[in-house]
């Protein structure tokens, strides 16, 4: 489909990039879909979906950031088009859902999250730096806090360790509304948690910010040296 700033439908690949194919439509309150077998428009379904809404908020590289009286065309979990109802063709075989009193927005992304699992399952204060610790080990799919996040429009999170140490460990980027860890996982590791003030200063007597800066740099230097040593080994070189 062609793209124009003034009117017709635009393809997702050229004009609109949504943060997630899990949408939250809302007027005064948000709602979310529960876990279930694939329905129209979802990945794994052969039936497409046309969702009509009062206003669609979009994220794109050109044109307006909203469409009034919009329709979103989705098939197999992929957005095919977003555009005004009056000018956007809806395939006859697609299921049509009319939510014309509601707004539709991309899913929100929370990049500082501690609710995708129990942090009591992680001990990120054994050492002042714990680069090998993985928050992924504590992920609990469909826990009550994640369900609240989905209801509030948050469809992706970066689940990270706490801030009790200078380097808490590795975070994981997740989708919030899916029933299994394998479906939730977007990227693992998704980050490295660092804290340079506050809580880590209470880890032990004498842990000031200058020491933490040195400690962080030292950890990175040792990590790089380790990675380079493995690279040399795999290439058959003698140990340095």
PDB file of C-alpha atoms in Angstrom:
ATOM      1  CA  UNK A   1       0.000   0.000   0.000  1.00  0.00           C
ATOM      2  CA  UNK A   2       1.139   3.505  -0.704  1.00  0.00           C
ATOM      3  CA  UNK A   3       1.785   6.126   1.946  1.00  0.00           C
ATOM      4  CA  UNK A   4       0.425   9.668   1.991  1.00  0.00           C
ATOM      5  CA  UNK A   5       0.398  12.327   4.662  1.00  0.00           C
ATOM      6  CA  UNK A   6      -3.105  13.446   3.738  1.00  0.00           C
ATOM      7  CA  UNK A   7      -5.243  10.383   3.782  1.00  0.00           C
ATOM      8  CA  UNK A   8      -5.273   6.741   2.773  1.00  0.00           C
ATOM      9  CA  UNK A   9      -4.072   3.636   4.536  1.00  0.00           C
ATOM     10  CA  UNK A  10      -0.353   3.208   5.135  1.00  0.00           C
ATOM     11  CA  UNK A  11       1.527  -0.049   5.385  1.00  0.00           C
ATOM     12  CA  UNK A  12       3.165  -0.903   8.683  1.00  0.00           C
ATOM     13  CA  UNK A  13       6.482  -1.527   6.942  1.00  0.00           C
ATOM     14  CA  UNK A  14       6.767   1.956   5.447  1.00  0.00           C
ATOM     15  CA  UNK A  15       4.982   4.342   7.739  1.00  0.00           C
ATOM     16  CA  UNK A  16       3.868   2.860  11.011  1.00  0.00           C
ATOM     17  CA  UNK A  17       5.925   0.916  13.500  1.00  0.00           C
ATOM     18  CA  UNK A  18       3.944  -0.094  16.566  1.00  0.00           C
ATOM     19  CA  UNK A  19       5.775  -0.900  19.793  1.00  0.00           C
ATOM     20  CA  UNK A  20       3.897  -4.195  20.026  1.00  0.00           C
ATOM     21  CA  UNK A  21       1.211  -6.185  18.267  1.00  0.00           C
ATOM     22  CA  UNK A  22      -0.503  -6.369  21.646  1.00  0.00           C
ATOM     23  CA  UNK A  23      -2.726  -3.303  21.743  1.00  0.00           C
ATOM     24  CA  UNK A  24      -4.480  -1.488  24.523  1.00  0.00           C
ATOM     25  CA  UNK A  25      -7.692   0.264  23.539  1.00  0.00           C
ATOM     26  CA  UNK A  26      -9.046   2.628  26.115  1.00  0.00           C
ATOM     27  CA  UNK A  27     -11.492   5.411  26.890  1.00  0.00           C
ATOM     28  CA  UNK A  28     -11.714   5.842  30.649  1.00  0.00           C
ATOM     29  CA  UNK A  29     -10.161   2.485  31.523  1.00  0.00           C
ATOM     30  CA  UNK A  30      -7.812   0.083  29.779  1.00  0.00           C
ATOM     31  CA  UNK A  31      -8.652  -3.509  28.955  1.00  0.00           C
ATOM     32  CA  UNK A  32      -6.485  -6.483  28.022  1.00  0.00           C
ATOM     33  CA  UNK A  33      -6.923  -9.863  26.388  1.00  0.00           C
ATOM     34  CA  UNK A  34      -6.452 -12.978  28.486  1.00  0.00           C
ATOM     35  CA  UNK A  35      -4.268 -15.873  27.389  1.00  0.00           C
ATOM     36  CA  UNK A  36      -6.147 -18.076  24.893  1.00  0.00           C
ATOM     37  CA  UNK A  37      -5.877 -19.870  21.588  1.00  0.00           C
ATOM     38  CA  UNK A  38      -5.148 -17.616  18.582  1.00  0.00           C
ATOM     39  CA  UNK A  39      -8.086 -15.551  17.399  1.00  0.00           C
ATOM     40  CA  UNK A  40      -8.570 -13.324  14.388  1.00  0.00           C
ATOM     41  CA  UNK A  41      -5.476 -11.249  13.646  1.00  0.00           C
ATOM     42  CA  UNK A  42      -3.233 -13.020  16.123  1.00  0.00           C
ATOM     43  CA  UNK A  43      -0.121 -14.983  15.239  1.00  0.00           C
ATOM     44  CA  UNK A  44      -1.085 -18.496  14.220  1.00  0.00           C
ATOM     45  CA  UNK A  45      -4.584 -17.548  13.064  1.00  0.00           C
ATOM     46  CA  UNK A  46      -5.587 -17.735   9.396  1.00  0.00           C
ATOM     47  CA  UNK A  47      -8.299 -15.125   9.911  1.00  0.00           C
ATOM     48  CA  UNK A  48      -7.460 -11.442   9.649  1.00  0.00           C
ATOM     49  CA  UNK A  49      -8.801  -8.702  11.920  1.00  0.00           C
ATOM     50  CA  UNK A  50     -10.070  -5.196  11.228  1.00  0.00           C
ATOM     51  CA  UNK A  51     -10.277  -3.142  14.424  1.00  0.00           C
ATOM     52  CA  UNK A  52     -12.238   0.108  14.173  1.00  0.00           C
ATOM     53  CA  UNK A  53     -11.461   2.796  16.760  1.00  0.00           C
ATOM     54  CA  UNK A  54     -12.214   6.460  17.372  1.00  0.00           C
ATOM     55  CA  UNK A  55      -8.538   7.433  17.308  1.00  0.00           C
ATOM     56  CA  UNK A  56      -5.363   5.440  16.663  1.00  0.00           C
ATOM     57  CA  UNK A  57      -2.113   6.795  18.084  1.00  0.00           C
ATOM     58  CA  UNK A  58       0.787   5.683  15.918  1.00  0.00           C
ATOM     59  CA  UNK A  59       4.559   5.792  15.819  1.00  0.00           C
ATOM     60  CA  UNK A  60       5.947   6.301  12.340  1.00  0.00           C
ATOM     61  CA  UNK A  61       8.683   7.846  10.291  1.00  0.00           C
ATOM     62  CA  UNK A  62       6.443  10.266   8.434  1.00  0.00           C
ATOM     63  CA  UNK A  63       2.986  11.821   8.500  1.00  0.00           C
ATOM     64  CA  UNK A  64       0.677  12.440  11.442  1.00  0.00           C
ATOM     65  CA  UNK A  65       1.043  10.631  14.752  1.00  0.00           C
ATOM     66  CA  UNK A  66      -2.673   9.871  14.972  1.00  0.00           C
ATOM     67  CA  UNK A  67      -5.576   8.794  12.758  1.00  0.00           C
ATOM     68  CA  UNK A  68      -9.171   9.783  13.568  1.00  0.00           C
ATOM     69  CA  UNK A  69     -11.973   7.267  12.980  1.00  0.00           C
ATOM     70  CA  UNK A  70      -9.348   4.678  12.180  1.00  0.00           C
ATOM     71  CA  UNK A  71      -9.160   1.029  11.269  1.00  0.00           C
ATOM     72  CA  UNK A  72      -6.182  -1.208  11.993  1.00  0.00           C
ATOM     73  CA  UNK A  73      -5.796  -4.217   9.709  1.00  0.00           C
ATOM     74  CA  UNK A  74      -3.936  -7.155  11.267  1.00  0.00           C
ATOM     75  CA  UNK A  75      -3.224 -10.703  10.110  1.00  0.00           C
ATOM     76  CA  UNK A  76      -1.085 -13.418  11.705  1.00  0.00           C
ATOM     77  CA  UNK A  77       0.196 -10.938  14.310  1.00  0.00           C
ATOM     78  CA  UNK A  78       1.400  -8.441  11.693  1.00  0.00           C
ATOM     79  CA  UNK A  79      -0.066  -4.972  11.115  1.00  0.00           C
ATOM     80  CA  UNK A  80      -0.912  -4.736   7.432  1.00  0.00           C
ATOM     81  CA  UNK A  81      -2.339  -1.218   7.392  1.00  0.00           C
ATOM     82  CA  UNK A  82      -3.578   1.695   9.501  1.00  0.00           C
ATOM     83  CA  UNK A  83      -5.822   4.358   8.048  1.00  0.00           C
ATOM     84  CA  UNK A  84      -9.181   6.124   8.062  1.00  0.00           C
ATOM     85  CA  UNK A  85     -12.205   3.800   7.931  1.00  0.00           C
ATOM     86  CA  UNK A  86     -13.654   5.673   4.960  1.00  0.00           C
ATOM     87  CA  UNK A  87     -10.615   5.135   2.731  1.00  0.00           C
ATOM     88  CA  UNK A  88      -9.060   1.886   3.969  1.00  0.00           C
ATOM     89  CA  UNK A  89     -10.281  -1.314   2.257  1.00  0.00           C
ATOM     90  CA  UNK A  90     -11.193  -4.155   4.623  1.00  0.00           C
ATOM     91  CA  UNK A  91     -10.876  -7.641   3.098  1.00  0.00           C
ATOM     92  CA  UNK A  92     -14.249  -9.401   3.103  1.00  0.00           C
ATOM     93  CA  UNK A  93     -12.855 -12.448   4.911  1.00  0.00           C
ATOM     94  CA  UNK A  94     -11.546 -10.436   7.890  1.00  0.00           C
ATOM     95  CA  UNK A  95     -13.364 -10.288  11.204  1.00  0.00           C
ATOM     96  CA  UNK A  96     -14.428  -6.744  12.078  1.00  0.00           C
ATOM     97  CA  UNK A  97     -14.487  -5.515  15.682  1.00  0.00           C
ATOM     98  CA  UNK A  98     -16.074  -2.129  16.262  1.00  0.00           C
ATOM     99  CA  UNK A  99     -14.529  -0.251  19.205  1.00  0.00           C
ATOM    100  CA  UNK A 100     -15.328   3.150  17.745  1.00  0.00           C
ATOM    101  CA  UNK A 101     -15.831   4.721  21.185  1.00  0.00           C
ATOM    102  CA  UNK A 102     -12.263   3.884  22.210  1.00  0.00           C
ATOM    103  CA  UNK A 103      -8.711   4.970  21.442  1.00  0.00           C
ATOM    104  CA  UNK A 104      -5.930   2.618  20.355  1.00  0.00           C
ATOM    105  CA  UNK A 105      -2.264   3.099  21.263  1.00  0.00           C
ATOM    106  CA  UNK A 106       1.017   1.209  20.907  1.00  0.00           C
ATOM    107  CA  UNK A 107       2.003  -0.768  23.978  1.00  0.00           C
ATOM    108  CA  UNK A 108       4.105   1.115  26.510  1.00  0.00           C
ATOM    109  CA  UNK A 109       7.646  -0.071  27.260  1.00  0.00           C
ATOM    110  CA  UNK A 110       8.909   0.057  30.869  1.00  0.00           C
ATOM    111  CA  UNK A 111      12.717   0.015  30.871  1.00  0.00           C
ATOM    112  CA  UNK A 112      13.109  -0.164  34.673  1.00  0.00           C
ATOM    113  CA  UNK A 113      11.014  -3.044  35.961  1.00  0.00           C
ATOM    114  CA  UNK A 114      11.215  -5.233  39.074  1.00  0.00           C
ATOM    115  CA  UNK A 115       7.815  -6.967  38.821  1.00  0.00           C
ATOM    116  CA  UNK A 116       8.303  -9.698  36.197  1.00  0.00           C
ATOM    117  CA  UNK A 117       9.347 -12.070  38.971  1.00  0.00           C
ATOM    118  CA  UNK A 118      10.337 -12.155  42.609  1.00  0.00           C
ATOM    119  CA  UNK A 119      13.505 -10.212  43.402  1.00  0.00           C
ATOM    120  CA  UNK A 120      13.730 -12.248  46.608  1.00  0.00           C
ATOM    121  CA  UNK A 121      14.829 -15.087  44.312  1.00  0.00           C
ATOM    122  CA  UNK A 122      17.902 -13.026  43.365  1.00  0.00           C
ATOM    123  CA  UNK A 123      20.774 -12.145  45.673  1.00  0.00           C
ATOM    124  CA  UNK A 124      22.547  -9.305  43.908  1.00  0.00           C
ATOM    125  CA  UNK A 125      24.570  -8.284  46.949  1.00  0.00           C
ATOM    126  CA  UNK A 126      26.972 -11.230  47.288  1.00  0.00           C
ATOM    127  CA  UNK A 127      29.731  -9.114  45.760  1.00  0.00           C
ATOM    128  CA  UNK A 128      29.925  -5.421  44.973  1.00  0.00           C
ATOM    129  CA  UNK A 129      29.835  -6.408  41.287  1.00  0.00           C
ATOM    130  CA  UNK A 130      27.781  -9.425  40.112  1.00  0.00           C
ATOM    131  CA  UNK A 131      27.991  -9.311  36.299  1.00  0.00           C
ATOM    132  CA  UNK A 132      27.174 -13.011  35.907  1.00  0.00           C
ATOM    133  CA  UNK A 133      23.801 -12.830  37.730  1.00  0.00           C
ATOM    134  CA  UNK A 134      20.774 -13.277  35.418  1.00  0.00           C
ATOM    135  CA  UNK A 135      17.372 -11.773  36.250  1.00  0.00           C
ATOM    136  CA  UNK A 136      15.902 -14.245  33.748  1.00  0.00           C
ATOM    137  CA  UNK A 137      16.168 -16.946  36.424  1.00  0.00           C
ATOM    138  CA  UNK A 138      13.437 -15.210  38.439  1.00  0.00           C
ATOM    139  CA  UNK A 139      10.865 -14.524  35.686  1.00  0.00           C
ATOM    140  CA  UNK A 140       7.334 -15.628  36.641  1.00  0.00           C
ATOM    141  CA  UNK A 141       4.941 -15.519  33.653  1.00  0.00           C
ATOM    142  CA  UNK A 142       1.417 -14.218  34.215  1.00  0.00           C
ATOM    143  CA  UNK A 143       2.063 -13.118  37.787  1.00  0.00           C
ATOM    144  CA  UNK A 144      -0.478 -10.694  39.266  1.00  0.00           C
ATOM    145  CA  UNK A 145       1.790  -7.644  38.882  1.00  0.00           C
ATOM    146  CA  UNK A 146       2.337  -8.362  35.178  1.00  0.00           C
ATOM    147  CA  UNK A 147      -1.404  -8.696  34.656  1.00  0.00           C
ATOM    148  CA  UNK A 148      -1.866  -5.241  36.153  1.00  0.00           C
ATOM    149  CA  UNK A 149       0.886  -3.927  33.867  1.00  0.00           C
ATOM    150  CA  UNK A 150      -0.889  -5.318  30.794  1.00  0.00           C
ATOM    151  CA  UNK A 151      -4.191  -3.789  31.946  1.00  0.00           C
ATOM    152  CA  UNK A 152      -2.399  -0.445  32.220  1.00  0.00           C
ATOM    153  CA  UNK A 153      -1.048  -0.659  28.680  1.00  0.00           C
ATOM    154  CA  UNK A 154       2.507  -1.889  29.365  1.00  0.00           C
ATOM    155  CA  UNK A 155       3.302  -4.602  26.826  1.00  0.00           C
ATOM    156  CA  UNK A 156       7.106  -4.869  27.218  1.00  0.00           C
ATOM    157  CA  UNK A 157       9.452  -4.498  30.197  1.00  0.00           C
ATOM    158  CA  UNK A 158      13.148  -4.601  31.009  1.00  0.00           C
ATOM    159  CA  UNK A 159      13.268  -6.802  34.120  1.00  0.00           C
ATOM    160  CA  UNK A 160      16.421  -5.976  36.077  1.00  0.00           C
ATOM    161  CA  UNK A 161      18.057  -6.816  39.441  1.00  0.00           C
ATOM    162  CA  UNK A 162      17.899  -4.350  42.308  1.00  0.00           C
ATOM    163  CA  UNK A 163      20.349  -1.607  43.244  1.00  0.00           C
ATOM    164  CA  UNK A 164      21.901  -3.121  46.357  1.00  0.00           C
ATOM    165  CA  UNK A 165      25.286  -3.455  44.684  1.00  0.00           C
ATOM    166  CA  UNK A 166      27.396  -1.549  42.208  1.00  0.00           C
ATOM    167  CA  UNK A 167      26.666  -4.048  39.419  1.00  0.00           C
ATOM    168  CA  UNK A 168      23.495  -6.035  40.071  1.00  0.00           C
ATOM    169  CA  UNK A 169      23.600  -8.366  37.085  1.00  0.00           C
ATOM    170  CA  UNK A 170      21.985  -8.866  33.699  1.00  0.00           C
ATOM    171  CA  UNK A 171      18.430  -7.815  32.893  1.00  0.00           C
ATOM    172  CA  UNK A 172      16.052  -9.383  30.394  1.00  0.00           C
ATOM    173  CA  UNK A 173      13.690  -7.697  27.910  1.00  0.00           C
ATOM    174  CA  UNK A 174      10.246  -9.315  28.009  1.00  0.00           C
ATOM    175  CA  UNK A 175       6.719  -9.171  26.641  1.00  0.00           C
ATOM    176  CA  UNK A 176       4.296  -8.912  29.538  1.00  0.00           C
ATOM    177  CA  UNK A 177       1.099 -10.627  28.418  1.00  0.00           C
ATOM    178  CA  UNK A 178       2.228 -14.067  27.283  1.00  0.00           C
ATOM    179  CA  UNK A 179       1.894 -17.336  29.220  1.00  0.00           C
ATOM    180  CA  UNK A 180       5.361 -18.886  28.906  1.00  0.00           C
ATOM    181  CA  UNK A 181       8.929 -17.692  29.423  1.00  0.00           C
ATOM    182  CA  UNK A 182       9.876 -18.684  25.869  1.00  0.00           C
ATOM    183  CA  UNK A 183       7.083 -16.547  24.406  1.00  0.00           C
ATOM    184  CA  UNK A 184       7.843 -13.620  26.705  1.00  0.00           C
ATOM    185  CA  UNK A 185      11.571 -13.411  25.998  1.00  0.00           C
ATOM    186  CA  UNK A 186      12.596 -10.663  23.551  1.00  0.00           C
ATOM    187  CA  UNK A 187      16.291 -10.353  24.378  1.00  0.00           C
ATOM    188  CA  UNK A 188      18.417 -12.023  27.032  1.00  0.00           C
ATOM    189  CA  UNK A 189      20.581 -10.468  28.288  1.00  0.00           C
ATOM    190  CA  UNK A 190      18.832  -7.198  27.674  1.00  0.00           C
ATOM    191  CA  UNK A 191      20.998  -4.962  29.852  1.00  0.00           C
ATOM    192  CA  UNK A 192      23.557  -4.776  32.622  1.00  0.00           C
ATOM    193  CA  UNK A 193      22.299  -3.148  35.823  1.00  0.00           C
ATOM    194  CA  UNK A 194      24.612  -0.507  37.306  1.00  0.00           C
ATOM    195  CA  UNK A 195      24.066   1.646  40.392  1.00  0.00           C
ATOM    196  CA  UNK A 196      26.638   4.331  41.133  1.00  0.00           C
ATOM    197  CA  UNK A 197      25.182   5.992  44.210  1.00  0.00           C
ATOM    198  CA  UNK A 198      22.825   5.485  47.109  1.00  0.00           C
ATOM    199  CA  UNK A 199      22.184   1.838  47.973  1.00  0.00           C
ATOM    200  CA  UNK A 200      25.591   0.461  46.871  1.00  0.00           C
ATOM    201  CA  UNK A 201      27.337   2.924  49.181  1.00  0.00           C
ATOM    202  CA  UNK A 202      25.787   0.991  52.070  1.00  0.00           C
ATOM    203  CA  UNK A 203      27.159  -2.346  50.836  1.00  0.00           C
ATOM    204  CA  UNK A 204      30.203  -1.988  53.058  1.00  0.00           C
ATOM    205  CA  UNK A 205      32.180   0.678  54.893  1.00  0.00           C
ATOM    206  CA  UNK A 206      34.307   2.725  52.517  1.00  0.00           C
ATOM    207  CA  UNK A 207      32.279   2.101  49.353  1.00  0.00           C
ATOM    208  CA  UNK A 208      32.237   5.598  47.908  1.00  0.00           C
ATOM    209  CA  UNK A 209      31.511   6.743  44.372  1.00  0.00           C
ATOM    210  CA  UNK A 210      35.160   6.917  43.352  1.00  0.00           C
ATOM    211  CA  UNK A 211      35.631   3.307  44.432  1.00  0.00           C
ATOM    212  CA  UNK A 212      32.520   2.237  42.531  1.00  0.00           C
ATOM    213  CA  UNK A 213      33.767   3.969  39.368  1.00  0.00           C
ATOM    214  CA  UNK A 214      37.079   2.128  39.671  1.00  0.00           C
ATOM    215  CA  UNK A 215      35.295  -1.134  40.432  1.00  0.00           C
ATOM    216  CA  UNK A 216      33.037  -0.839  37.387  1.00  0.00           C
ATOM    217  CA  UNK A 217      35.952  -0.078  35.081  1.00  0.00           C
ATOM    218  CA  UNK A 218      37.987  -2.931  36.556  1.00  0.00           C
ATOM    219  CA  UNK A 219      35.119  -5.385  35.991  1.00  0.00           C
ATOM    220  CA  UNK A 220      34.768  -4.330  32.358  1.00  0.00           C
ATOM    221  CA  UNK A 221      38.524  -4.578  31.774  1.00  0.00           C
ATOM    222  CA  UNK A 222      38.633  -8.098  33.211  1.00  0.00           C
ATOM    223  CA  UNK A 223      35.608  -9.082  31.135  1.00  0.00           C
ATOM    224  CA  UNK A 224      37.217  -7.830  27.929  1.00  0.00           C
ATOM    225  CA  UNK A 225      40.460  -9.623  28.746  1.00  0.00           C
ATOM    226  CA  UNK A 226      38.531 -12.859  29.335  1.00  0.00           C
ATOM    227  CA  UNK A 227      36.630 -12.526  26.040  1.00  0.00           C
ATOM    228  CA  UNK A 228      39.848 -11.832  24.117  1.00  0.00           C
ATOM    229  CA  UNK A 229      41.537 -14.849  25.727  1.00  0.00           C
ATOM    230  CA  UNK A 230      38.704 -17.100  24.575  1.00  0.00           C
ATOM    231  CA  UNK A 231      38.886 -15.593  21.094  1.00  0.00           C
ATOM    232  CA  UNK A 232      42.608 -16.376  20.907  1.00  0.00           C
ATOM    233  CA  UNK A 233      41.989 -19.904  22.161  1.00  0.00           C
ATOM    234  CA  UNK A 234      39.286 -20.582  19.576  1.00  0.00           C
ATOM    235  CA  UNK A 235      41.635 -19.380  16.842  1.00  0.00           C
ATOM    236  CA  UNK A 236      44.283 -21.825  18.057  1.00  0.00           C
ATOM    237  CA  UNK A 237      46.688 -19.254  19.460  1.00  0.00           C
ATOM    238  CA  UNK A 238      48.842 -20.021  22.481  1.00  0.00           C
ATOM    239  CA  UNK A 239      47.845 -18.418  25.803  1.00  0.00           C
ATOM    240  CA  UNK A 240      49.184 -14.903  26.211  1.00  0.00           C
TER     241      UNK A 240
END
